Coordinates of C-alpha atoms in Angstrom, one line a residue:
M1066 CA 45.4 167.8 -30.0
S1067 CA 44.5 166.4 -33.5
A1068 CA 42.3 169.2 -35.3
N1069 CA 39.5 167.3 -35.6
S1070 CA 39.0 166.9 -32.2
A1071 CA 35.9 168.3 -29.7
F1072 CA 38.9 171.2 -28.0
S1073 CA 41.1 172.0 -31.2
K1074 CA 37.0 173.2 -33.0
L1075 CA 36.8 175.5 -30.3
D1076 CA 40.2 176.8 -30.2
A1077 CA 39.2 177.5 -33.6
L1078 CA 36.4 179.5 -33.3
S1079 CA 37.7 181.0 -30.7
R1080 CA 40.5 182.2 -33.4
R1081 CA 37.1 183.1 -35.3
L1082 CA 35.3 185.2 -32.9
E1083 CA 38.3 187.0 -31.6
A1084 CA 38.9 188.3 -35.2
I1085 CA 35.6 189.8 -35.4
E1086 CA 36.2 191.0 -31.2
H1087 CA 38.8 193.0 -32.8
A1088 CA 37.2 194.9 -35.7
Q1089 CA 34.7 195.9 -33.3
S1090 CA 37.0 196.8 -31.0
M1091 CA 38.9 199.3 -33.9
L1092 CA 35.7 199.9 -34.9
G1093 CA 34.8 201.9 -31.5
V1094 CA 37.8 203.5 -30.8
D1095 CA 37.2 204.9 -34.5
E1096 CA 33.8 206.0 -33.1
A1097 CA 34.9 208.0 -30.3
V1098 CA 38.1 209.3 -31.6
M1099 CA 37.5 210.9 -35.4
M1100 CA 34.2 209.0 -37.2
P1101 CA 32.8 213.1 -38.9
V1102 CA 29.0 212.6 -37.1
G1103 CA 27.6 212.1 -40.1
G1104 CA 29.0 208.2 -40.2
G1105 CA 27.1 207.5 -37.5
E1106 CA 24.0 205.6 -38.8
K1107 CA 26.4 203.6 -40.9
R1108 CA 28.8 202.4 -38.0
A1109 CA 25.7 201.8 -35.9
E1110 CA 24.2 198.8 -38.4
A1111 CA 27.8 198.4 -38.4
M1112 CA 28.3 197.3 -35.2
A1113 CA 25.5 195.6 -35.0
T1114 CA 26.0 193.5 -38.0
L1115 CA 29.1 192.8 -36.2
A1116 CA 27.5 191.6 -33.1
G1117 CA 25.0 189.7 -34.5
L1118 CA 26.8 188.0 -36.1
Y1119 CA 29.3 186.6 -33.1
H1120 CA 26.7 185.7 -30.9
E1121 CA 25.5 183.4 -33.9
M1122 CA 28.6 181.7 -34.1
A1123 CA 29.1 182.0 -29.7
T1124 CA 25.8 180.3 -28.4
A1125 CA 25.4 177.9 -31.7
P1126 CA 23.9 174.6 -31.1
Q1127 CA 27.2 172.7 -32.6
V1128 CA 28.9 174.5 -29.5
G1129 CA 27.3 173.5 -26.7
D1130 CA 28.8 169.7 -28.4
W1131 CA 31.8 170.6 -28.6
L1132 CA 32.0 171.8 -25.0
A1133 CA 30.7 168.5 -24.1
D1134 CA 32.8 166.8 -26.3
A1135 CA 35.8 168.3 -24.9
E1136 CA 34.8 167.8 -21.4
A1137 CA 35.7 164.5 -22.0
E1138 CA 39.1 165.3 -24.1
T1139 CA 42.3 164.3 -22.0
L1140 CA 44.0 167.9 -22.4
D1141 CA 46.3 169.2 -19.7
E1142 CA 46.1 171.8 -17.2
M1143 CA 46.0 175.2 -19.3
Q1144 CA 43.1 173.1 -21.9
A1145 CA 41.2 172.5 -19.0
L1146 CA 41.2 176.2 -17.2
A1147 CA 40.1 177.1 -20.7
L1148 CA 37.5 175.5 -21.7
G1149 CA 35.7 176.1 -17.8
E1150 CA 36.1 179.5 -18.5
F1151 CA 34.3 179.0 -22.2
R1152 CA 31.5 176.8 -20.4
R1153 CA 30.6 179.5 -18.2
V1154 CA 30.5 182.3 -21.0
Y1155 CA 29.0 180.0 -22.9
T1156 CA 25.9 178.8 -19.8
N1157 CA 25.8 182.8 -19.6
M1158 CA 25.9 183.9 -22.3
T1159 CA 23.2 180.8 -23.4
C1160 CA 21.0 182.1 -20.2
L1161 CA 18.2 184.5 -22.2
S1162 CA 16.4 183.7 -24.8
S1163 CA 16.4 185.7 -28.1
E1164 CA 13.5 186.7 -26.8
F1165 CA 13.9 188.5 -23.4
V1166 CA 16.9 190.2 -24.5
S1167 CA 14.9 191.9 -28.3
R1168 CA 12.0 193.0 -25.0
Q1169 CA 15.6 193.9 -22.5
V1170 CA 17.4 195.9 -25.8
N1171 CA 14.4 198.1 -26.2
A1172 CA 13.3 198.8 -22.7
R1173 CA 17.2 199.8 -22.5
I1174 CA 17.4 202.3 -25.3
R1175 CA 14.2 203.9 -24.4
S1176 CA 15.4 204.9 -20.9
E1177 CA 18.6 206.0 -21.6
Q1178 CA 17.5 207.9 -24.8
L1179 CA 14.7 209.9 -21.8
W1180 CA 17.2 209.4 -19.0
R1181 CA 19.8 211.7 -22.1
E1182 CA 17.4 213.8 -23.3
L1183 CA 15.4 215.1 -19.4
R1184 CA 19.1 214.9 -17.4
P1185 CA 20.0 217.9 -16.9
T1186 CA 16.4 220.0 -15.9
G1187 CA 16.7 216.3 -13.3
D1188 CA 12.4 214.9 -14.8
W1189 CA 12.5 212.6 -12.3
K1190 CA 8.5 212.7 -12.6
T1191 CA 8.9 212.3 -16.9
F1192 CA 11.6 209.4 -16.5
L1193 CA 10.4 207.5 -13.8
P1194 CA 8.0 205.5 -16.2
A1195 CA 11.0 204.2 -18.9
F1196 CA 13.4 203.9 -15.5
E1197 CA 10.9 201.1 -14.1
G1198 CA 10.6 199.3 -16.9
V1199 CA 14.7 198.5 -17.2
V1200 CA 14.3 197.9 -13.0
A1201 CA 11.7 195.2 -14.1
T1202 CA 13.6 193.6 -17.5
A1203 CA 16.4 193.6 -14.9
R1204 CA 14.7 192.0 -12.4
E1205 CA 13.7 189.5 -14.8
E1206 CA 17.4 189.1 -15.9
A1207 CA 18.3 188.6 -12.2
Q1208 CA 16.6 185.8 -11.9
L1209 CA 16.5 184.0 -15.2
R1210 CA 20.6 183.8 -14.8
A1211 CA 20.5 182.7 -11.0
D1212 CA 18.2 180.2 -11.6
V1213 CA 20.5 178.3 -14.3
L1214 CA 24.1 178.9 -12.1
G1215 CA 22.6 178.6 -8.6
L1216 CA 23.4 182.0 -7.6
T1217 CA 21.2 184.4 -5.3
P1218 CA 19.7 187.2 -8.4
Y1219 CA 22.6 190.0 -7.2
D1220 CA 25.1 187.9 -7.1
A1221 CA 24.1 186.2 -10.9
M1222 CA 23.8 189.7 -12.1
M1223 CA 27.3 190.7 -10.1
E1224 CA 28.2 186.9 -11.6
Q1225 CA 28.5 189.7 -15.4
Y1226 CA 31.2 192.1 -14.0
D1227 CA 33.0 189.6 -11.3
P1228 CA 33.0 186.5 -11.6
G1229 CA 33.4 185.2 -8.0
N1230 CA 31.7 188.1 -6.6
R1231 CA 28.9 187.1 -4.3
A1232 CA 27.4 189.6 -2.2
V1233 CA 28.4 187.8 1.3
D1234 CA 31.4 188.0 0.9
I1235 CA 31.7 192.0 0.8
D1236 CA 28.3 193.1 2.2
P1237 CA 31.2 193.0 4.9
V1238 CA 33.8 194.2 3.5
F1239 CA 31.7 197.6 2.8
A1240 CA 30.0 197.8 5.8
G1241 CA 33.4 198.0 7.3
L1242 CA 35.0 200.6 5.4
K1243 CA 31.7 202.8 5.6
A1244 CA 31.7 202.7 9.3
F1245 CA 35.6 204.1 8.5
L1246 CA 34.6 206.5 6.6
K1247 CA 32.1 208.4 7.7
D1248 CA 35.2 209.2 10.6
F1249 CA 37.5 209.3 8.6
V1250 CA 36.8 211.8 5.9
P1251 CA 35.4 214.5 8.2
E1252 CA 38.8 213.8 10.2
A1253 CA 41.5 213.8 6.9
L1254 CA 39.1 217.7 6.0
A1255 CA 40.4 218.8 9.2
H1256 CA 43.4 218.1 9.0
Q1257 CA 43.5 218.9 5.7
E1258 CA 42.4 222.7 6.7
D1259 CA 44.4 223.1 9.4
K1260 CA 47.3 222.4 6.8
L1261 CA 46.2 224.9 3.7
A1262 CA 45.7 227.6 7.1
R1263 CA 50.1 226.6 7.9
R1264 CA 50.2 226.9 4.0
P1265 CA 48.0 228.0 1.4
L1266 CA 46.9 226.4 -1.9
K1267 CA 49.1 228.0 -4.2
P1268 CA 47.0 228.3 -7.6
L1269 CA 48.4 226.6 -10.6
N1270 CA 50.1 228.9 -13.1
A1271 CA 47.8 228.2 -15.8
P1272 CA 47.4 228.8 -19.3
F1273 CA 49.1 225.1 -20.0
P1274 CA 49.3 224.0 -24.0
I1275 CA 48.0 221.1 -25.1
D1276 CA 50.7 219.8 -26.8
R1277 CA 53.6 220.1 -24.0
Q1278 CA 50.4 218.5 -22.1
K1279 CA 50.4 215.5 -24.0
A1280 CA 54.1 216.0 -24.6
L1281 CA 54.3 214.8 -20.6
G1282 CA 51.2 212.1 -20.5
L1283 CA 53.7 210.8 -23.0
V1284 CA 57.4 211.2 -21.2
M1285 CA 54.7 209.1 -17.9
M1286 CA 53.5 206.6 -19.5
E1287 CA 56.9 205.4 -22.0
A1288 CA 58.4 206.2 -17.8
I1289 CA 55.9 203.3 -16.1
G1290 CA 56.6 200.9 -18.7
F1291 CA 53.8 201.1 -21.5
D1292 CA 55.0 199.4 -24.9
F1293 CA 54.0 202.1 -27.8
D1294 CA 55.5 199.0 -30.4
H1295 CA 51.4 197.2 -29.4
G1296 CA 49.6 201.2 -28.7
R1297 CA 49.1 204.5 -28.9
L1298 CA 47.5 207.9 -27.2
D1299 CA 44.7 209.8 -29.1
V1300 CA 41.9 212.5 -27.6
S1301 CA 38.3 211.8 -27.0
H1302 CA 35.2 213.1 -25.0
H1303 CA 35.9 210.3 -22.1
P1304 CA 38.7 208.9 -21.7
F1305 CA 39.5 205.4 -22.1
C1306 CA 41.0 201.8 -22.9
G1307 CA 40.1 200.7 -26.1
G1308 CA 41.5 198.6 -28.9
V1309 CA 43.2 195.0 -28.4
P1310 CA 46.0 193.5 -26.6
T1311 CA 48.7 193.4 -29.6
D1312 CA 46.9 196.6 -30.8
I1313 CA 45.8 199.2 -27.5
R1314 CA 44.2 202.8 -27.6
M1315 CA 44.2 205.3 -25.0
T1316 CA 43.2 208.9 -25.1
T1317 CA 42.4 211.7 -22.4
R1318 CA 41.5 214.3 -23.1
H1319 CA 42.8 218.2 -22.1
T1320 CA 42.0 222.0 -21.1
E1321 CA 45.0 224.6 -21.0
A1322 CA 43.3 225.6 -17.7
E1323 CA 45.0 222.7 -15.6
F1324 CA 47.2 220.0 -15.7
L1325 CA 46.7 217.7 -12.9
T1326 CA 43.3 216.3 -14.2
S1327 CA 44.8 215.1 -17.9
L1328 CA 47.9 213.3 -16.7
M1329 CA 45.6 211.8 -14.4
G1330 CA 43.5 210.7 -16.2
T1331 CA 46.2 209.4 -18.3
L1332 CA 48.4 207.6 -15.8
H1333 CA 45.0 205.8 -14.9
E1334 CA 43.8 205.1 -18.5
T1335 CA 47.9 203.2 -18.6
G1336 CA 47.2 200.7 -16.2
H1337 CA 44.2 199.4 -18.1
G1338 CA 46.5 199.5 -20.7
L1339 CA 49.2 198.0 -19.3
Y1340 CA 47.1 194.3 -18.2
E1341 CA 45.7 194.5 -21.4
Q1342 CA 49.4 194.4 -23.2
N1343 CA 51.1 192.0 -20.8
L1344 CA 47.9 189.3 -20.9
P1345 CA 49.5 185.9 -22.3
H1346 CA 49.3 186.5 -25.9
E1347 CA 48.9 182.7 -26.7
W1348 CA 46.0 182.1 -25.0
T1349 CA 44.0 185.4 -25.8
H1350 CA 41.4 184.5 -28.7
W1351 CA 39.9 182.3 -25.4
P1352 CA 38.0 183.1 -22.4
V1353 CA 41.0 182.4 -20.3
G1354 CA 43.5 184.8 -21.6
R1355 CA 41.5 187.6 -21.1
A1356 CA 41.2 189.6 -18.7
R1357 CA 39.4 188.5 -15.0
G1358 CA 36.9 191.7 -14.4
M1359 CA 35.8 195.1 -14.1
A1360 CA 36.8 195.2 -10.1
I1361 CA 40.3 193.4 -11.0
H1362 CA 40.9 196.1 -14.1
E1363 CA 40.4 199.1 -12.6
S1364 CA 42.5 198.0 -9.4
Q1365 CA 45.0 198.0 -12.1
S1366 CA 44.4 201.9 -12.7
L1367 CA 43.4 202.2 -10.1
F1368 CA 46.9 201.1 -9.0
V1369 CA 48.7 203.2 -11.6
E1370 CA 47.0 206.3 -10.6
K1371 CA 47.1 206.1 -6.6
Q1372 CA 49.6 204.2 -5.1
I1373 CA 52.5 205.4 -8.5
A1374 CA 51.4 208.8 -10.0
R1375 CA 49.6 210.6 -6.8
S1376 CA 51.9 209.3 -4.2
P1377 CA 55.0 211.6 -2.8
E1378 CA 57.3 209.9 -3.6
F1379 CA 56.1 209.6 -8.2
W1380 CA 55.9 213.4 -7.3
E1381 CA 59.8 214.2 -6.5
W1382 CA 60.8 212.5 -10.0
A1383 CA 58.2 213.9 -11.5
M1384 CA 58.9 217.0 -11.0
P1385 CA 61.9 217.6 -12.8
H1386 CA 60.2 216.1 -15.6
V1387 CA 57.2 218.7 -14.9
R1388 CA 59.2 221.8 -15.8
E1389 CA 61.7 220.2 -18.4
T1390 CA 58.0 219.7 -20.6
L1391 CA 55.1 222.1 -19.4
G1392 CA 58.0 224.6 -18.7
E1393 CA 59.9 226.6 -15.6
E1394 CA 57.3 228.3 -16.0
A1395 CA 53.9 226.3 -15.1
V1396 CA 55.6 225.6 -11.7
A1397 CA 57.8 228.8 -10.3
G1398 CA 57.9 228.4 -7.0
W1399 CA 56.1 226.1 -6.9
E1400 CA 57.4 222.1 -3.7
L1401 CA 56.3 219.2 -3.4
E1402 CA 54.3 220.1 -1.1
D1403 CA 52.1 222.3 -3.4
V1404 CA 51.8 219.8 -6.0
L1405 CA 50.6 217.0 -3.7
A1406 CA 47.6 219.4 -1.6
H1407 CA 46.5 219.8 -5.4
V1408 CA 46.8 215.5 -5.9
H1409 CA 45.8 215.0 -2.6
M1410 CA 43.2 217.8 -1.9
I1411 CA 39.7 216.3 0.5
E1412 CA 36.1 218.0 -0.4
R1413 CA 32.8 216.5 -0.1
R1414 CA 31.3 216.3 -3.9
L1415 CA 27.7 216.0 -4.7
I1416 CA 28.9 213.7 -8.6
R1417 CA 30.5 211.1 -7.6
V1418 CA 33.4 210.9 -11.3
D1419 CA 34.4 214.0 -9.3
A1420 CA 34.7 212.7 -6.3
D1421 CA 38.3 212.1 -4.8
E1422 CA 39.9 208.5 -3.4
A1423 CA 38.1 209.4 0.2
T1424 CA 34.4 210.6 -0.4
Y1425 CA 34.8 208.0 -3.8
P1426 CA 34.4 204.9 -1.7
L1427 CA 30.9 206.2 0.1
H1428 CA 29.5 207.2 -3.7
V1429 CA 29.9 203.3 -4.4
I1430 CA 28.6 201.8 -1.7
L1431 CA 25.4 203.5 -2.1
R1432 CA 24.9 202.9 -5.1
Y1433 CA 25.7 199.0 -4.2
E1434 CA 23.3 199.5 -1.4
I1435 CA 20.1 200.5 -3.7
E1436 CA 21.1 199.0 -6.8
K1437 CA 20.7 195.6 -4.9
D1438 CA 17.7 195.9 -2.8
L1439 CA 16.0 197.3 -6.4
I1440 CA 17.1 193.5 -7.7
E1441 CA 16.0 191.7 -4.5
G1442 CA 12.4 194.1 -5.0
R1443 CA 13.4 195.2 -1.6
L1444 CA 13.5 199.1 -2.7
A1445 CA 11.1 200.5 -5.8
A1446 CA 11.7 202.0 -8.6
R1447 CA 9.4 205.5 -7.4
D1448 CA 11.2 205.4 -4.0
V1449 CA 15.3 205.3 -5.6
P1450 CA 15.5 209.3 -4.4
E1451 CA 14.2 209.4 -0.9
A1452 CA 16.8 206.4 -1.0
W1453 CA 19.4 208.1 -2.3
D1454 CA 19.1 210.6 -0.1
A1455 CA 18.5 209.7 3.1
K1456 CA 21.8 207.4 2.3
M1457 CA 23.9 211.2 0.9
R1458 CA 23.0 212.7 3.4
E1459 CA 23.7 210.5 6.5
Y1460 CA 27.5 208.8 4.9
L1461 CA 28.3 212.5 2.9
G1462 CA 26.0 214.6 4.8
L1463 CA 24.6 216.4 1.8
S1464 CA 21.3 216.4 0.1
T1465 CA 19.3 215.6 -3.4
I1466 CA 16.5 215.5 -2.5
D1467 CA 14.9 218.0 -5.0
N1468 CA 17.9 218.3 -7.3
M1469 CA 17.3 214.5 -9.6
K1470 CA 20.0 216.0 -11.3
D1471 CA 22.7 215.8 -9.3
G1472 CA 21.7 212.6 -7.5
P1473 CA 20.2 209.4 -8.8
M1474 CA 20.1 210.8 -12.4
Q1475 CA 23.8 211.9 -12.6
D1476 CA 24.9 208.0 -13.4
V1477 CA 24.3 206.6 -17.6
H1478 CA 24.3 203.0 -15.1
W1479 CA 21.0 202.2 -14.7
P1480 CA 19.4 203.8 -17.6
S1481 CA 21.3 202.0 -19.9
G1482 CA 20.6 198.8 -17.6
A1483 CA 24.0 198.0 -16.1
L1484 CA 22.3 197.1 -12.4
G1485 CA 25.6 194.8 -10.9
Y1486 CA 28.6 196.9 -11.8
F1487 CA 28.6 199.4 -9.0
P1488 CA 30.6 197.5 -6.9
S1489 CA 34.3 197.1 -9.0
Y1490 CA 35.2 200.7 -8.4
T1491 CA 35.3 200.1 -5.0
L1492 CA 37.1 197.3 -5.1
G1493 CA 39.5 198.0 -7.6
A1494 CA 40.5 200.6 -4.9
I1495 CA 40.8 198.2 -2.2
I1496 CA 42.2 195.7 -4.6
A1497 CA 45.6 198.1 -5.4
A1498 CA 45.6 198.5 -1.8
Q1499 CA 46.2 194.8 -0.8
L1500 CA 48.0 194.5 -3.9
W1501 CA 50.4 197.9 -3.1
A1502 CA 50.7 196.0 0.0
A1503 CA 52.1 192.5 -1.2
I1504 CA 54.3 194.5 -3.0
E1505 CA 56.0 196.1 -0.1
R1506 CA 56.0 193.2 1.8
D1507 CA 57.8 191.1 -1.3
H1508 CA 60.0 194.5 -2.3
P1509 CA 60.3 196.7 0.3
S1510 CA 62.4 199.6 -1.9
A1511 CA 59.1 199.6 -3.7
R1512 CA 58.2 203.5 -2.4
E1513 CA 62.6 204.3 -3.3
D1514 CA 62.2 203.0 -7.1
M1515 CA 59.8 205.2 -7.2
R1516 CA 61.4 208.5 -5.9
H1517 CA 64.4 206.8 -8.8
G1518 CA 61.6 206.1 -11.9
R1519 CA 62.1 203.0 -11.4
F1520 CA 58.7 200.8 -12.2
V1521 CA 60.3 197.3 -13.4
A1522 CA 60.6 195.1 -10.2
L1523 CA 56.2 197.2 -10.0
N1524 CA 55.7 195.7 -13.4
D1525 CA 57.2 192.5 -13.0
W1526 CA 55.2 191.8 -9.5
R1527 CA 51.9 192.9 -11.0
R1528 CA 53.2 190.6 -14.4
D1529 CA 53.9 187.7 -12.1
R1530 CA 50.6 188.0 -10.8
I1531 CA 48.0 189.5 -12.6
W1532 CA 48.5 189.7 -15.8
R1533 CA 49.9 186.9 -16.9
E1534 CA 47.8 185.0 -15.1
A1535 CA 44.7 186.7 -16.6
S1536 CA 41.2 184.6 -16.6
R1537 CA 42.7 181.7 -14.8
Y1538 CA 40.7 181.9 -11.6
S1539 CA 38.0 183.4 -10.4
T1540 CA 37.8 187.2 -9.5
P1541 CA 38.5 185.7 -5.6
D1542 CA 40.9 183.3 -5.7
L1543 CA 43.0 185.4 -8.0
L1544 CA 43.4 188.0 -5.7
K1545 CA 43.8 185.6 -2.3
R1546 CA 46.8 183.9 -4.9
A1547 CA 49.1 186.9 -5.5
T1548 CA 48.8 188.5 -2.0
G1549 CA 48.0 185.3 0.0
E1550 CA 44.9 187.2 1.6
P1551 CA 41.4 187.2 0.9
L1552 CA 39.8 190.7 -0.2
S1553 CA 40.0 192.8 3.6
A1554 CA 39.8 196.3 2.9
R1555 CA 42.1 197.5 6.2
H1556 CA 44.9 198.4 3.1
F1557 CA 43.3 200.1 1.8
E1558 CA 42.6 202.1 5.1
E1559 CA 45.9 202.3 5.8
H1560 CA 46.6 203.7 2.5
L1561 CA 43.7 206.6 3.5
R1562 CA 45.2 207.0 6.9
R1563 CA 49.1 207.7 5.9
R1564 CA 48.4 209.5 3.2
Y1565 CA 45.6 211.9 4.2
L1566 CA 46.6 212.1 8.1
A1567 CA 50.2 212.5 7.8

């Protein structure tokens, strides 16, 4: 294709935008991992400048002209898909005015700063006016996007995180899962109590030296397929996966009191890293070459953490490595069942991020239902505490009516304006289980492979069906093409029954 073609101009622009994103990402990683406290002010200034430059370049008037001209050019299948995804991203970037964005950013910053100050004491009354401002601008954003995209307001917000997801498809899946879990959790807890009565929980043999924990994490990462020529593991306050596909920066955190939280966090982030490392490198400068969205990304991290790293087969293989790396004294007297009792512990908790895989979806469904009502005007911001408490009582048998800190003020998402994001967490868990069911159908030896530390076939399947497909298709279409069926919670429910009722 000619260097003067509109598609070639968009290709050149995409490479420049990718370079800016690369710099932004590395500045963000450095800030979280090793930047001294005194560097914060200038770092914020640099990142804000780069963000402004990126937006200015990506939304310049000529970009719209290039898009229109490129759509009239003769393109091959991949170029057409790339152009379509570029158009989708461009439309979503340009449908909000600079005046609105400025107002919204101010409301979000004020709300998040106030939340950080007031969350420790749960002072909802003082926080409420700022939160009302965030909800008001979120509703305005949702309507502005909905008008341009031809979607309902909440669907227009979800589109920013998981392209193609629609509430009309998610509602019945979540309703069915919620009904299942409300019965399943008490049954699983009773089953757990009976098992612990017969075989009491063995305490972890702390302390676990940090250097040995890190060594164990690196052994597990390498075995599962992480490429250390194109990535590394560091430590930060909150674990995350950042960087760029050719230079993945993962972090974890450690405590000498126990090693399982750190190991599971490391493996969770490894799932994110594997996805990024295996995207089609020839297209990473175009939106079509990026990860599809939050639900698919979360499905890849949860696949590694839940389907692989919390399975009995994985631990059959892992225990000798744990003994070798942490030291025999770390697991002296332990058998497989003793480790699994910790790994599979279920408990009703108020805090979402501390929840296990059986109760976690109820936390997410609660937030999904509330934020949808907030965006669509059926619920006022001031009434969130009562709605939250009613759902928490119904779903988990817990109350937060006098505990705002551990209730509607526990997450940073809403104070910072991220509405439309929460369903991605549980959609990721559902998708991970659905992918595993498809893999077992295609590779009946999958569990036996894990028992012997063989993860190549699991990675090859996901590389072909998910990773290399990047953003060629919408979230629902990608899942259906990978597994042969639309989103279904059936496989997740079967996964929970097998793990917690056996």
